[in-house]
Amino acid sequence: MGKFEIKTDKSGKFRFNLKAGNGQVILSSQGYSSKAACENGIDSVKKHAQDDDNFERNKAKDGSPYFNLKASNGQVIGNSEMYSSESAMENGIASVKKNAPEASVDEVS
């Protein structure tokens, strides 16, 4: 089962990673100014991950595919790693859809 991990970065911002059952990071957040805002971001991922229309598929300058998960207002709430192929990216999207809704939340120091 997947889980969200909340941690504080070097600048004091709160960030979350959604990890699949195997421990691999499948979605990462922006920096949030408070833990409560970060937790709201997690709630937003859980809410928006089920709708394929919320996944924006992109290519980096080097051609590597990646995706962003957007809220209904168009704001990016999470982004993926760079993938080696479009099929690998689609597997990543499927993993977010599968893991996000029931994922637990852990705080990592």
mmCIF file of C-alpha atoms in Angstrom:
data_model
loop_
_atom_site.group_PDB
_atom_site.id
_atom_site.type_symbol
_atom_site.label_atom_id
_atom_site.label_comp_id
_atom_site.label_asym_id
_atom_site.label_seq_id
_atom_site.Cartn_x
_atom_site.Cartn_y
_atom_site.Cartn_z
ATOM 1 C CA MET A 1 0.000 0.000 0.000
ATOM 2 C CA GLY A 2 1.188 3.500 -0.790
ATOM 3 C CA LYS A 3 1.919 6.259 1.685
ATOM 4 C CA PHE A 4 2.515 9.971 1.797
ATOM 5 C CA GLU A 5 5.611 11.151 3.620
ATOM 6 C CA ILE A 6 5.788 14.724 4.896
ATOM 7 C CA LYS A 7 9.193 16.225 5.546
ATOM 8 C CA THR A 8 10.724 19.637 6.051
ATOM 9 C CA ASP A 9 13.325 20.760 3.515
ATOM 10 C CA LYS A 10 16.482 22.797 4.214
ATOM 11 C CA SER A 11 14.616 26.087 3.783
ATOM 12 C CA GLY A 12 11.950 25.113 6.327
ATOM 13 C CA LYS A 13 9.219 24.358 3.777
ATOM 14 C CA PHE A 14 6.985 21.309 4.116
ATOM 15 C CA ARG A 15 6.928 18.848 1.210
ATOM 16 C CA PHE A 16 5.305 15.500 0.595
ATOM 17 C CA ASN A 17 6.214 12.494 -1.485
ATOM 18 C CA LEU A 18 3.730 9.815 -2.458
ATOM 19 C CA LYS A 19 5.466 6.454 -2.368
ATOM 20 C CA ALA A 20 4.216 3.242 -3.921
ATOM 21 C CA GLY A 21 4.108 0.024 -1.916
ATOM 22 C CA ASN A 22 7.652 -0.778 -3.076
ATOM 23 C CA GLY A 23 8.952 2.503 -1.587
ATOM 24 C CA GLN A 24 9.493 4.260 -4.914
ATOM 25 C CA VAL A 25 8.523 7.957 -5.029
ATOM 26 C CA ILE A 26 5.763 8.387 -7.611
ATOM 27 C CA LEU A 27 4.671 11.989 -6.918
ATOM 28 C CA SER A 28 6.366 14.956 -5.225
ATOM 29 C CA SER A 29 4.956 18.260 -4.048
ATOM 30 C CA GLN A 30 6.026 21.858 -4.094
ATOM 31 C CA GLY A 31 7.179 23.487 -0.865
ATOM 32 C CA TYR A 32 4.435 24.591 1.520
ATOM 33 C CA SER A 33 4.819 27.258 4.213
ATOM 34 C CA SER A 34 2.950 25.232 6.851
ATOM 35 C CA LYS A 35 2.273 21.605 7.700
ATOM 36 C CA ALA A 36 -1.475 22.280 7.444
ATOM 37 C CA ALA A 37 -1.062 23.574 3.875
ATOM 38 C CA CYS A 38 0.991 20.477 3.027
ATOM 39 C CA GLU A 39 -1.743 18.242 4.452
ATOM 40 C CA ASN A 40 -4.299 20.125 2.332
ATOM 41 C CA GLY A 41 -2.103 19.353 -0.687
ATOM 42 C CA ILE A 42 -2.220 15.654 0.208
ATOM 43 C CA ASP A 43 -6.018 15.816 0.492
ATOM 44 C CA SER A 44 -6.103 17.458 -2.924
ATOM 45 C CA VAL A 45 -3.992 14.653 -4.430
ATOM 46 C CA LYS A 46 -6.344 12.057 -2.937
ATOM 47 C CA LYS A 47 -9.328 13.916 -4.400
ATOM 48 C CA HIS A 48 -7.923 14.619 -7.881
ATOM 49 C CA ALA A 49 -5.883 11.453 -8.580
ATOM 50 C CA GLN A 50 -8.879 9.456 -9.800
ATOM 51 C CA ASP A 51 -9.630 11.689 -12.813
ATOM 52 C CA ASP A 52 -7.307 11.099 -15.765
ATOM 53 C CA ASP A 53 -8.060 14.624 -17.038
ATOM 54 C CA ASN A 54 -6.124 15.995 -14.042
ATOM 55 C CA PHE A 55 -2.880 14.412 -15.259
ATOM 56 C CA GLU A 56 -0.876 16.660 -17.562
ATOM 57 C CA ARG A 57 1.571 14.635 -19.634
ATOM 58 C CA ASN A 58 4.742 16.505 -20.621
ATOM 59 C CA LYS A 59 8.198 16.078 -22.090
ATOM 60 C CA ALA A 60 11.358 17.617 -20.681
ATOM 61 C CA LYS A 61 13.835 19.417 -22.943
ATOM 62 C CA ASP A 62 15.777 16.170 -23.328
ATOM 63 C CA GLY A 63 12.598 14.345 -24.384
ATOM 64 C CA SER A 64 12.050 12.498 -21.103
ATOM 65 C CA PRO A 65 8.344 12.067 -20.326
ATOM 66 C CA TYR A 66 6.940 13.210 -16.984
ATOM 67 C CA PHE A 67 3.572 14.263 -15.595
ATOM 68 C CA ASN A 68 1.971 16.828 -13.324
ATOM 69 C CA LEU A 69 -1.174 16.257 -11.288
ATOM 70 C CA LYS A 70 -3.384 19.331 -11.328
ATOM 71 C CA ALA A 71 -6.283 20.390 -9.142
ATOM 72 C CA SER A 72 -9.579 21.398 -10.720
ATOM 73 C CA ASN A 73 -8.445 25.049 -10.562
ATOM 74 C CA GLY A 74 -5.437 24.196 -12.755
ATOM 75 C CA GLN A 75 -2.831 24.468 -9.990
ATOM 76 C CA VAL A 76 -0.112 21.799 -10.014
ATOM 77 C CA ILE A 77 -0.297 19.786 -6.786
ATOM 78 C CA GLY A 78 2.351 17.192 -7.583
ATOM 79 C CA ASN A 79 4.866 16.185 -10.215
ATOM 80 C CA SER A 80 6.594 13.001 -11.189
ATOM 81 C CA GLU A 81 10.142 11.984 -11.824
ATOM 82 C CA MET A 82 11.488 11.839 -15.368
ATOM 83 C CA TYR A 83 10.712 8.554 -17.075
ATOM 84 C CA SER A 84 12.611 6.614 -19.719
ATOM 85 C CA SER A 85 9.530 6.023 -21.877
ATOM 86 C CA GLU A 86 5.902 7.059 -22.262
ATOM 87 C CA SER A 87 4.754 3.604 -21.181
ATOM 88 C CA ALA A 88 6.797 3.935 -17.969
ATOM 89 C CA MET A 89 5.159 7.341 -17.377
ATOM 90 C CA GLU A 90 1.696 5.839 -17.893
ATOM 91 C CA ASN A 91 2.584 3.148 -15.343
ATOM 92 C CA GLY A 92 3.531 5.960 -12.945
ATOM 93 C CA ILE A 93 0.158 7.658 -13.485
ATOM 94 C CA ALA A 94 -1.623 4.338 -12.895
ATOM 95 C CA SER A 95 0.361 3.897 -9.688
ATOM 96 C CA VAL A 96 -0.687 7.347 -8.408
ATOM 97 C CA LYS A 97 -4.328 6.553 -9.225
ATOM 98 C CA LYS A 98 -4.045 3.234 -7.371
ATOM 99 C CA ASN A 99 -2.044 4.376 -4.326
ATOM 100 C CA ALA A 100 -3.160 7.943 -3.551
ATOM 101 C CA PRO A 101 -6.787 7.485 -2.411
ATOM 102 C CA GLU A 102 -6.052 5.110 0.488
ATOM 103 C CA ALA A 103 -2.453 6.091 1.248
ATOM 104 C CA SER A 104 -1.507 6.706 4.856
ATOM 105 C CA VAL A 105 0.350 9.855 5.910
ATOM 106 C CA ASP A 106 3.645 9.686 7.799
ATOM 107 C CA GLU A 107 5.809 12.519 9.041
ATOM 108 C CA VAL A 108 9.534 12.015 8.504
ATOM 109 C CA SER A 109 12.043 14.073 10.447
#
